Amino acid sequence: MTAESPLSPYEDGEIDPQVWQLPVALNEARHCESITGCNSLAQHAQSWRMKERMKTVSVALVLCLNVGVDPPDIVKTSPCARLECWIDPLSMNGQKALETIGAQLQKQYERWQPRARYKQSLDPTVEEVKKLCTSLRRNAKEERVLFHYNGHGVPRPTINGEIWVFNKNYTQYIPLSIYDLQTWMGSPSIYVYDCSNAMMIVDSFKQFATQREQEQESTTVNGGHWSGSGSNTTKHCIQLAACGANELLPMNPDLPADLFSSCLTTPIKIALKWYVLQNTSKLVPGLTLEMVDKIPGQLNDRRTMLGELNWIFTAITDTIAWNTLPRELFQKLFRQDLLVASLFRNFLLAERIMRSYNCTPASSPKLPPTYQHPMWQAWDLALDLCLRQLPQKGDDDGAVVAHSPFFAEQLTAFQVWLSYGYEERRPPEQLPIVLQVLLSQVHRLRALDLLGKFLDLGPWAVSLALSVGIFPYVLKLLQSSARELRPLLVFIWAKILAVDSSCQADLVKDNGHKYFLSVLSDSYMPADHRTMAAFVLSMIVNDYRQGQEAALQGSVISICLEQITDSNPRFRQWLALCLGKVWINFDNARWCGVRDSAHEKLYNLLSDPCPEVRAAAVYALGAFISSSSERTDHANNIDLGVGMKLTQVGSDGSPLVRKELAVAFGALVVQFETHFAAVACQVLDDDKKELKHGPMVTSETAGGWNLVNQTANLSTIFTQSSTTNLEGLDGSLERSRRFSSSTSLAGSAISFNNVYLSVWRTLLQLAMDAHPEVAEMAKAIVNSVKHRASTNAKPKPMQSIQNTNSAPSSPSNKPPVQMIIGTPPQNNGSTMEESKNRDLHSPSRQPGSHPHSVQFPRSRKMFDKGPSHKDDKDDEPPPTKIAGDVCTEFFQWSCSYFAKPVMRLSEEKDPESGLHQERDFRLFRNSRVRQEAREEQTRAGFNRLDDQVFVNRNIGIPSVIKFHPYQSYLAVGDKEGVSIWDWEQGTKLSYLNNENPKHSRITAMDFVNAHDKSLLLCGSDDGAVRIWRKYMEDEGKGKELVTTFQALSDMLPLTRGSGLVTEWEQETGMLISSGDVRIIRIWDTQKELKLQDIPTGADSCVTSLSCDSSGRSLIIAGCGDGTVRLFDRRLAPSECRVMTLQEHGSMVVKVHLQKGTEGKIVSASTGGDIRFWDPRFTESVSNFPTQTSLTSMEVHPRADVIACGALNQSIVVYNQSGDNLSTIKYHEGFLGQRIGTISCLAFHPYFVKLAAGSTDSFVSVYSTPASTRRS
């Protein structure tokens, strides 16, 4: 906050709340995202895996040296390059030199692929080459064969596609066609050509391959059978050529004659020698070739100087390739085959060295030029830093080597990239180097930390890391027992599995699941890391039987259950999800859970304060129900107990939980479809009888309750009822949205039919849910059961179900809480009679405090045509498996959390983000609005308020009206929707259809998060609350449902009811609701749970609510019987009504609690009296009369002004002293047209503006004459 915009106190002493301190409600991921999996993950998953891995299993070394005889077409210089495989062939006789060179070349290749089958062919004939190639191909089968050709002793390749070998007597050079070589070698193969004009062979190879494909196509078209090799000759064939089609090999005597082969097989040796020859060393100016030969160490020992150089070389060439090549080509050449990867790394060096001697090595597939890549400078620096130690070391191989800083510096560069990295930037070139150092104990910890931060950037980063080859390294690290690596490895694996779940097989194969089981059971690990371990285990067992079996053997169920009460909500969520995934479709795990009472321990999570945890618990219990493939009495007992417990979740405030409940009930219906069909038939019969013998309204109480005569038909209803208590009767009568799912069936030994009936009632309730997805899922289940019931030619009556019921012969060892399930009695007739008599004469069964009061349904029967609103005969046949069709993506959505950045500062907290700057803007806008309004507030008590600044006809009769506090929006609710008007510009901005049922109307409305991104809360008189976002986009068509829940159930039918009445507390996130009920219900929108029910104690509806959110915990309720009742929400429900004010003689139309510590209660009744109360006294401190037959009254929250609307088509404005400030009877802009009867009024929360809606559908806004419109 700056000095120019201080937030000073209000005139009445109230401190203006800091906008940043006000919470933003309904802003969690479940509210802002669709509950689906991340679709973008599919493009990243599996793309890194090689579709087919290959191995070079056979190597043909064909050397045509003809030692001592130079080929006729090449004139060699003198002196000339002589060394072959670092051996001078002229230092011994020709045959021995040839054999020695062949053996040395094989030894050099064996360093890269020691397990291959090597065959040498020294100065061969055509037949020998053919025999060699066909033999190796036959033995290799579908694996790769390498053909190395050294043609230094024969003429150059011909333009006709031929290379040269010898005749048997070595008197002639014999051409060997590349076409024939293709035939003998087959595919897949790799060719290395170390000779002059080598690129000519590559070109000929491609031409012959094309020719071969054309011949194959021609033969196939003509109906013949192709006898040659397959058409994929070039697809899986790789070629490496030493030079261009018109180039000769270098003849520099300082270099070996087989420079290309030396680069491919002994890269470090040739790189060092070439580096010395270039004379570019900056740190060791006196470097000689003899010094290079004395570099100590072994190539395969990274602790030595030579081994470290080799390690650095591998990292650099890998990095160059990964940053230069297309991803698919990189995977093929550098990750598919170990020998091919080594040859191509070394080929990059060959390109750099040989280009300096005017040779251009070539390959097929062709690579982009890499010889000038910046990483070569890092290689030169690494050589400098290593070689400068040579003069100090002398010949002492055992001296301590100062390790190169190369890897530490590259990790620092990677860390710098991470500080600014995002998806659109070029990937970090150091990523392959991070891979290289993962197995180094020196750099491992830092590398893992940086790798985790990189993976946290998003699925694209995970995909990049997997494509570079990170997977086998992090898999191997799971064998480490180092505790310091645990948090890092768990985080990395959570990121990997969130993107690609197929890694589960690799983990189980390598026993990696044991690592995560040990982390999960480690109580010293932070909860966040144990959460990730639970997630990883969930992914390991997800739809993977081997994973389930391995986890079960590792005692995953008991480990999860031991920590199920942890304080971390996300950890509890993933423990429940892990349990659900372990036992889904896996009987062994389910019965292991039964032995550990897993389902009973999960019951505690059904009332968890976190909606995601409750949803996860329902998910796990639903999976528990559906996992029993073999039905037994014990299994039925347990499943019905779980189903009964789940009925308590039917009124949960979170759609997330209710959707999972529908899926769980779908699984239960699949298991007991016959019994549910019988229940459905019985309920249908009951409904038909109620149409004939339903309760009749006989009179009405003073408070407005309907009294019904039930004596005539009560026995008939009892006879048809299958329940054993009166709650079952109430439930069978009440088939509307107002049915309460929380009615308890406890306290008596209930039959199995009670379970089916309770679940069926809850399903019917869900089928009428305000959330369309919940309703659609439940309807699918209900319609399926109805179809099953209708296909039974003679549905069995409810009484006969017990004879065919597969009830358990003995109860469970640990029956569910509040439920006793035993063997159903055999004497059904007498049992039912006793049940009827017991229920009829038991005083404890009477509903409510009024013995003659029965809830009378105001809407249609729920089951008469079913939730689908179609006749039974039009119902589609149900799916064969409900549980398979009714499903959610809650698990996939939960997984997507780990695919998103979790370590990065959120946009809301990042001061440089656009979201934060938008919020900053709203902060200062809100402050400006409050400051501008203060002048109007100070003069409102003595100024007129009749200047009509806006009038327009609404789409329907306004029932509730609301100003937006900080924008010039006016929300006008009618029966079915809300119109949004710009009262300053006079235009209609949008119309939002609230989607409430046709029989209901909107009676409550408010702006949620008005100080930030506003949401629109709409409550209808069926008790449902819907909260919308984007209600102004695309004229209301772009609306999105944030959440919806049944704020009130059991709404009572009144002749003159108030519907649903709400009061929203932004400071606490509480929604206080009441209306045509005998309670005040408080909801916590953060937890999406009902906090408490406060009995009103009134025999009438609640017409108005007001509360004090500044700490006094007061709730004021105006009632239809004229009383004003005060409640202290901190007290127990039976004690919280602290005062009843009874001076009004008729229905209270409005109560208002003034802000501030000395705020008075203002109330008005339809009789026309306005009274002021001190909350400490039972008598009003002042009052004044207004016009009679009031329909509406509003008090400005910050100004001394009160407005009253009456049946006589007028609005009268008073101050709190009772002075008449204005009387409004006519519209200004309609030639004196009389205003309609006022249906609703509302003051602007800050400006002195009054909005009025009338029964003629007109909406008006009035202002003080001196006020000007805001710009």
Short mmCIF file of N, CA and C in Angstrom, two decimals, residues 1157-1248:
data_model
loop_
_atom_site.label_atom_id
_atom_site.label_comp_id
_atom_site.label_asym_id
_atom_site.label_seq_id
_atom_site.Cartn_x
_atom_site.Cartn_y
_atom_site.Cartn_z
N THR A 1157 -18.69 -2.65 16.69
CA THR A 1157 -18.93 -3.26 18.00
C THR A 1157 -20.21 -2.77 18.65
N GLU A 1158 -20.67 -1.57 18.31
CA GLU A 1158 -21.90 -1.01 18.90
C GLU A 1158 -23.07 -1.13 17.95
N GLY A 1159 -22.97 -1.98 16.97
CA GLY A 1159 -24.01 -2.09 15.96
C GLY A 1159 -25.32 -2.59 16.52
N LYS A 1160 -26.41 -1.99 16.07
CA LYS A 1160 -27.75 -2.37 16.49
C LYS A 1160 -28.33 -3.39 15.50
N ILE A 1161 -29.37 -4.07 15.97
CA ILE A 1161 -30.15 -4.94 15.10
C ILE A 1161 -31.34 -4.14 14.59
N VAL A 1162 -31.52 -4.13 13.29
CA VAL A 1162 -32.65 -3.44 12.67
C VAL A 1162 -33.55 -4.50 12.07
N SER A 1163 -34.84 -4.44 12.37
CA SER A 1163 -35.78 -5.42 11.82
C SER A 1163 -37.05 -4.72 11.39
N ALA A 1164 -37.71 -5.32 10.42
CA ALA A 1164 -38.97 -4.78 9.92
C ALA A 1164 -39.90 -5.94 9.63
N SER A 1165 -41.21 -5.68 9.82
CA SER A 1165 -42.21 -6.72 9.57
C SER A 1165 -43.19 -6.25 8.52
N THR A 1166 -44.02 -7.18 8.07
CA THR A 1166 -45.02 -6.81 7.06
C THR A 1166 -46.03 -5.83 7.62
N GLY A 1167 -46.14 -5.75 8.95
CA GLY A 1167 -47.05 -4.78 9.55
C GLY A 1167 -46.59 -3.35 9.40
N GLY A 1168 -45.35 -3.12 9.00
CA GLY A 1168 -44.89 -1.76 8.73
C GLY A 1168 -44.07 -1.15 9.84
N ASP A 1169 -43.74 -1.86 10.89
CA ASP A 1169 -42.95 -1.28 11.98
C ASP A 1169 -41.49 -1.68 11.82
N ILE A 1170 -40.61 -0.70 12.00
CA ILE A 1170 -39.17 -0.91 11.99
C ILE A 1170 -38.66 -0.71 13.41
N ARG A 1171 -37.90 -1.70 13.89
CA ARG A 1171 -37.45 -1.66 15.27
C ARG A 1171 -35.93 -1.80 15.33
N PHE A 1172 -35.37 -1.12 16.32
CA PHE A 1172 -33.93 -1.14 16.57
C PHE A 1172 -33.70 -1.83 17.91
N TRP A 1173 -32.77 -2.77 17.92
CA TRP A 1173 -32.55 -3.58 19.11
C TRP A 1173 -31.07 -3.51 19.50
N ASP A 1174 -30.87 -3.50 20.80
CA ASP A 1174 -29.53 -3.70 21.33
C ASP A 1174 -29.41 -5.20 21.64
N PRO A 1175 -28.40 -5.87 21.09
CA PRO A 1175 -28.31 -7.32 21.29
C PRO A 1175 -28.25 -7.74 22.75
N ARG A 1176 -28.03 -6.78 23.65
CA ARG A 1176 -27.92 -7.14 25.06
C ARG A 1176 -29.28 -7.14 25.77
N PHE A 1177 -30.32 -6.61 25.11
CA PHE A 1177 -31.62 -6.46 25.78
C PHE A 1177 -32.72 -7.09 24.94
N THR A 1178 -33.79 -7.48 25.62
CA THR A 1178 -34.90 -8.14 24.92
C THR A 1178 -35.94 -7.16 24.41
N GLU A 1179 -35.83 -5.90 24.78
CA GLU A 1179 -36.79 -4.90 24.31
C GLU A 1179 -36.09 -3.97 23.33
N SER A 1180 -36.87 -3.52 22.34
CA SER A 1180 -36.29 -2.64 21.32
C SER A 1180 -35.94 -1.30 21.93
N VAL A 1181 -34.87 -0.70 21.46
CA VAL A 1181 -34.43 0.60 21.98
C VAL A 1181 -35.14 1.74 21.27
N SER A 1182 -35.63 1.51 20.08
CA SER A 1182 -36.40 2.54 19.37
C SER A 1182 -37.15 1.86 18.23
N ASN A 1183 -38.14 2.57 17.71
CA ASN A 1183 -38.89 2.06 16.56
C ASN A 1183 -39.64 3.20 15.92
N PHE A 1184 -40.07 3.02 14.71
CA PHE A 1184 -40.96 3.99 14.08
C PHE A 1184 -41.80 3.26 13.05
N PRO A 1185 -43.01 3.72 12.85
CA PRO A 1185 -43.91 3.06 11.90
C PRO A 1185 -43.63 3.55 10.47
N THR A 1186 -43.89 2.66 9.54
CA THR A 1186 -43.82 3.03 8.12
C THR A 1186 -45.14 2.64 7.48
N GLN A 1187 -45.18 2.58 6.20
CA GLN A 1187 -46.40 2.16 5.51
C GLN A 1187 -46.68 0.69 5.80
N THR A 1188 -47.93 0.32 5.81
CA THR A 1188 -48.32 -1.05 6.09
C THR A 1188 -48.09 -1.93 4.87
N SER A 1189 -48.23 -3.23 5.11
CA SER A 1189 -48.07 -4.23 4.03
C SER A 1189 -46.70 -4.12 3.36
N LEU A 1190 -45.70 -4.07 4.20
CA LEU A 1190 -44.33 -4.04 3.65
C LEU A 1190 -44.03 -5.35 2.92
N THR A 1191 -43.37 -5.23 1.79
CA THR A 1191 -42.91 -6.42 1.06
C THR A 1191 -41.40 -6.57 1.13
N SER A 1192 -40.71 -5.45 1.41
CA SER A 1192 -39.25 -5.52 1.44
C SER A 1192 -38.70 -4.35 2.22
N MET A 1193 -37.59 -4.56 2.87
CA MET A 1193 -36.89 -3.50 3.59
C MET A 1193 -35.40 -3.73 3.48
N GLU A 1194 -34.64 -2.66 3.28
CA GLU A 1194 -33.18 -2.76 3.20
C GLU A 1194 -32.56 -1.64 4.01
N VAL A 1195 -31.43 -1.97 4.66
CA VAL A 1195 -30.66 -1.00 5.44
C VAL A 1195 -29.29 -0.88 4.78
N HIS A 1196 -28.87 0.36 4.52
CA HIS A 1196 -27.54 0.54 3.94
C HIS A 1196 -26.49 0.17 4.99
N PRO A 1197 -25.52 -0.65 4.63
CA PRO A 1197 -24.56 -1.12 5.64
C PRO A 1197 -23.63 -0.05 6.17
N ARG A 1198 -23.50 1.07 5.45
CA ARG A 1198 -22.52 2.08 5.88
C ARG A 1198 -23.08 3.49 5.89
N ALA A 1199 -24.35 3.68 5.58
CA ALA A 1199 -24.93 5.02 5.55
C ALA A 1199 -26.24 5.02 6.34
N ASP A 1200 -26.63 6.22 6.78
CA ASP A 1200 -27.83 6.37 7.61
C ASP A 1200 -29.06 6.45 6.71
N VAL A 1201 -29.44 5.32 6.13
CA VAL A 1201 -30.57 5.33 5.20
C VAL A 1201 -31.21 3.95 5.20
N ILE A 1202 -32.56 3.95 5.20
CA ILE A 1202 -33.36 2.73 5.19
C ILE A 1202 -34.41 2.88 4.10
N ALA A 1203 -34.61 1.83 3.31
CA ALA A 1203 -35.60 1.87 2.25
C ALA A 1203 -36.65 0.80 2.49
N CYS A 1204 -37.92 1.16 2.24
CA CYS A 1204 -39.02 0.21 2.43
C CYS A 1204 -39.87 0.18 1.17
N GLY A 1205 -40.23 -1.03 0.75
CA GLY A 1205 -41.14 -1.20 -0.37
C GLY A 1205 -42.40 -1.87 0.12
N ALA A 1206 -43.56 -1.45 -0.47
CA ALA A 1206 -44.84 -1.94 0.03
C ALA A 1206 -45.74 -2.38 -1.11
N LEU A 1207 -46.88 -2.98 -0.72
CA LEU A 1207 -47.84 -3.43 -1.71
C LEU A 1207 -48.50 -2.27 -2.45
N ASN A 1208 -48.46 -1.08 -1.87
CA ASN A 1208 -49.13 0.07 -2.50
C ASN A 1208 -48.29 0.72 -3.59
N GLN A 1209 -47.34 -0.04 -4.15
CA GLN A 1209 -46.53 0.41 -5.29
C GLN A 1209 -45.76 1.68 -4.98
N SER A 1210 -45.04 1.65 -3.90
CA SER A 1210 -44.22 2.81 -3.54
C SER A 1210 -43.00 2.36 -2.78
N ILE A 1211 -41.97 3.24 -2.81
CA ILE A 1211 -40.76 3.05 -2.03
C ILE A 1211 -40.58 4.29 -1.17
N VAL A 1212 -40.40 4.07 0.13
CA VAL A 1212 -40.19 5.19 1.05
C VAL A 1212 -38.80 5.02 1.66
N VAL A 1213 -38.02 6.13 1.67
CA VAL A 1213 -36.67 6.10 2.19
C VAL A 1213 -36.63 6.92 3.48
N TYR A 1214 -36.08 6.33 4.53
CA TYR A 1214 -35.98 6.97 5.84
C TYR A 1214 -34.52 7.01 6.26
N ASN A 1215 -34.26 7.87 7.26
CA ASN A 1215 -33.02 7.71 8.01
C ASN A 1215 -33.33 6.98 9.30
N GLN A 1216 -32.33 6.71 10.10
CA GLN A 1216 -32.55 5.88 11.28
C GLN A 1216 -33.35 6.60 12.36
N SER A 1217 -33.53 7.88 12.20
CA SER A 1217 -34.36 8.63 13.15
C SER A 1217 -35.83 8.56 12.76
N GLY A 1218 -36.13 7.98 11.62
CA GLY A 1218 -37.51 7.87 11.17
C GLY A 1218 -37.94 8.98 10.27
N ASP A 1219 -37.02 9.88 9.88
CA ASP A 1219 -37.37 10.99 8.99
C ASP A 1219 -37.55 10.46 7.57
N ASN A 1220 -38.62 10.93 6.94
CA ASN A 1220 -38.89 10.52 5.55
C ASN A 1220 -38.00 11.34 4.61
N LEU A 1221 -37.06 10.66 3.94
CA LEU A 1221 -36.16 11.37 3.03
C LEU A 1221 -36.72 11.45 1.61
N SER A 1222 -37.38 10.39 1.18
CA SER A 1222 -37.91 10.36 -0.19
C SER A 1222 -39.06 9.38 -0.25
N THR A 1223 -39.98 9.65 -1.16
CA THR A 1223 -41.05 8.71 -1.49
C THR A 1223 -41.09 8.58 -3.00
N ILE A 1224 -40.96 7.35 -3.47
CA ILE A 1224 -40.90 7.08 -4.92
C ILE A 1224 -42.14 6.30 -5.31
N LYS A 1225 -42.94 6.90 -6.23
CA LYS A 1225 -44.15 6.23 -6.70
C LYS A 1225 -44.19 6.10 -8.21
N TYR A 1226 -43.40 6.93 -8.89
CA TYR A 1226 -43.48 6.94 -10.35
C TYR A 1226 -42.10 6.83 -10.96
N HIS A 1227 -42.07 6.25 -12.15
CA HIS A 1227 -40.83 6.23 -12.92
C HIS A 1227 -40.60 7.61 -13.52
N GLU A 1228 -39.36 8.02 -13.66
CA GLU A 1228 -39.05 9.31 -14.24
C GLU A 1228 -39.13 9.29 -15.75
N GLY A 1229 -38.70 8.21 -16.34
CA GLY A 1229 -38.57 8.21 -17.79
C GLY A 1229 -39.74 7.63 -18.54
N PHE A 1230 -40.87 7.38 -17.85
CA PHE A 1230 -42.01 6.74 -18.52
C PHE A 1230 -43.28 7.58 -18.39
N LEU A 1231 -43.13 8.86 -18.53
CA LEU A 1231 -44.26 9.78 -18.49
C LEU A 1231 -45.10 9.60 -17.23
N GLY A 1232 -44.40 9.44 -16.16
CA GLY A 1232 -45.08 9.34 -14.89
C GLY A 1232 -45.72 8.00 -14.62
N GLN A 1233 -45.30 6.94 -15.31
CA GLN A 1233 -45.88 5.62 -15.08
C GLN A 1233 -45.64 5.17 -13.65
N ARG A 1234 -46.67 4.58 -13.02
CA ARG A 1234 -46.59 4.15 -11.64
C ARG A 1234 -45.67 2.91 -11.55
N ILE A 1235 -44.82 2.90 -10.52
CA ILE A 1235 -43.95 1.74 -10.33
C ILE A 1235 -44.81 0.56 -9.88
N GLY A 1236 -44.30 -0.64 -10.10
CA GLY A 1236 -45.03 -1.83 -9.69
C GLY A 1236 -44.82 -2.13 -8.22
N THR A 1237 -45.53 -3.17 -7.77
CA THR A 1237 -45.35 -3.61 -6.38
C THR A 1237 -43.92 -4.10 -6.19
N ILE A 1238 -43.29 -3.62 -5.16
CA ILE A 1238 -41.87 -3.92 -4.95
C ILE A 1238 -41.71 -5.38 -4.50
N SER A 1239 -40.85 -6.11 -5.22
CA SER A 1239 -40.59 -7.51 -4.86
C SER A 1239 -39.25 -7.66 -4.16
N CYS A 1240 -38.32 -6.75 -4.40
CA CYS A 1240 -37.02 -6.84 -3.73
C CYS A 1240 -36.31 -5.50 -3.79
N LEU A 1241 -35.47 -5.25 -2.80
CA LEU A 1241 -34.67 -4.04 -2.71
C LEU A 1241 -33.23 -4.42 -2.38
N ALA A 1242 -32.28 -3.54 -2.75
CA ALA A 1242 -30.89 -3.77 -2.37
C ALA A 1242 -30.14 -2.45 -2.43
N PHE A 1243 -29.32 -2.19 -1.42
CA PHE A 1243 -28.41 -1.05 -1.43
C PHE A 1243 -27.05 -1.48 -1.95
N HIS A 1244 -26.38 -0.54 -2.58
CA HIS A 1244 -24.97 -0.77 -2.94
C HIS A 1244 -24.17 -0.84 -1.64
N PRO A 1245 -23.22 -1.79 -1.52
CA PRO A 1245 -22.48 -1.91 -0.26
C PRO A 1245 -21.70 -0.66 0.13
N TYR A 1246 -21.36 0.21 -0.83
CA TYR A 1246 -20.57 1.40 -0.51
C TYR A 1246 -21.27 2.67 -0.96
N PHE A 1247 -21.60 2.80 -2.24
CA PHE A 1247 -22.29 4.00 -2.71
C PHE A 1247 -23.73 4.01 -2.21
N VAL A 1248 -24.26 5.20 -2.11
CA VAL A 1248 -25.66 5.33 -1.71
C VAL A 1248 -26.51 5.21 -2.96
#
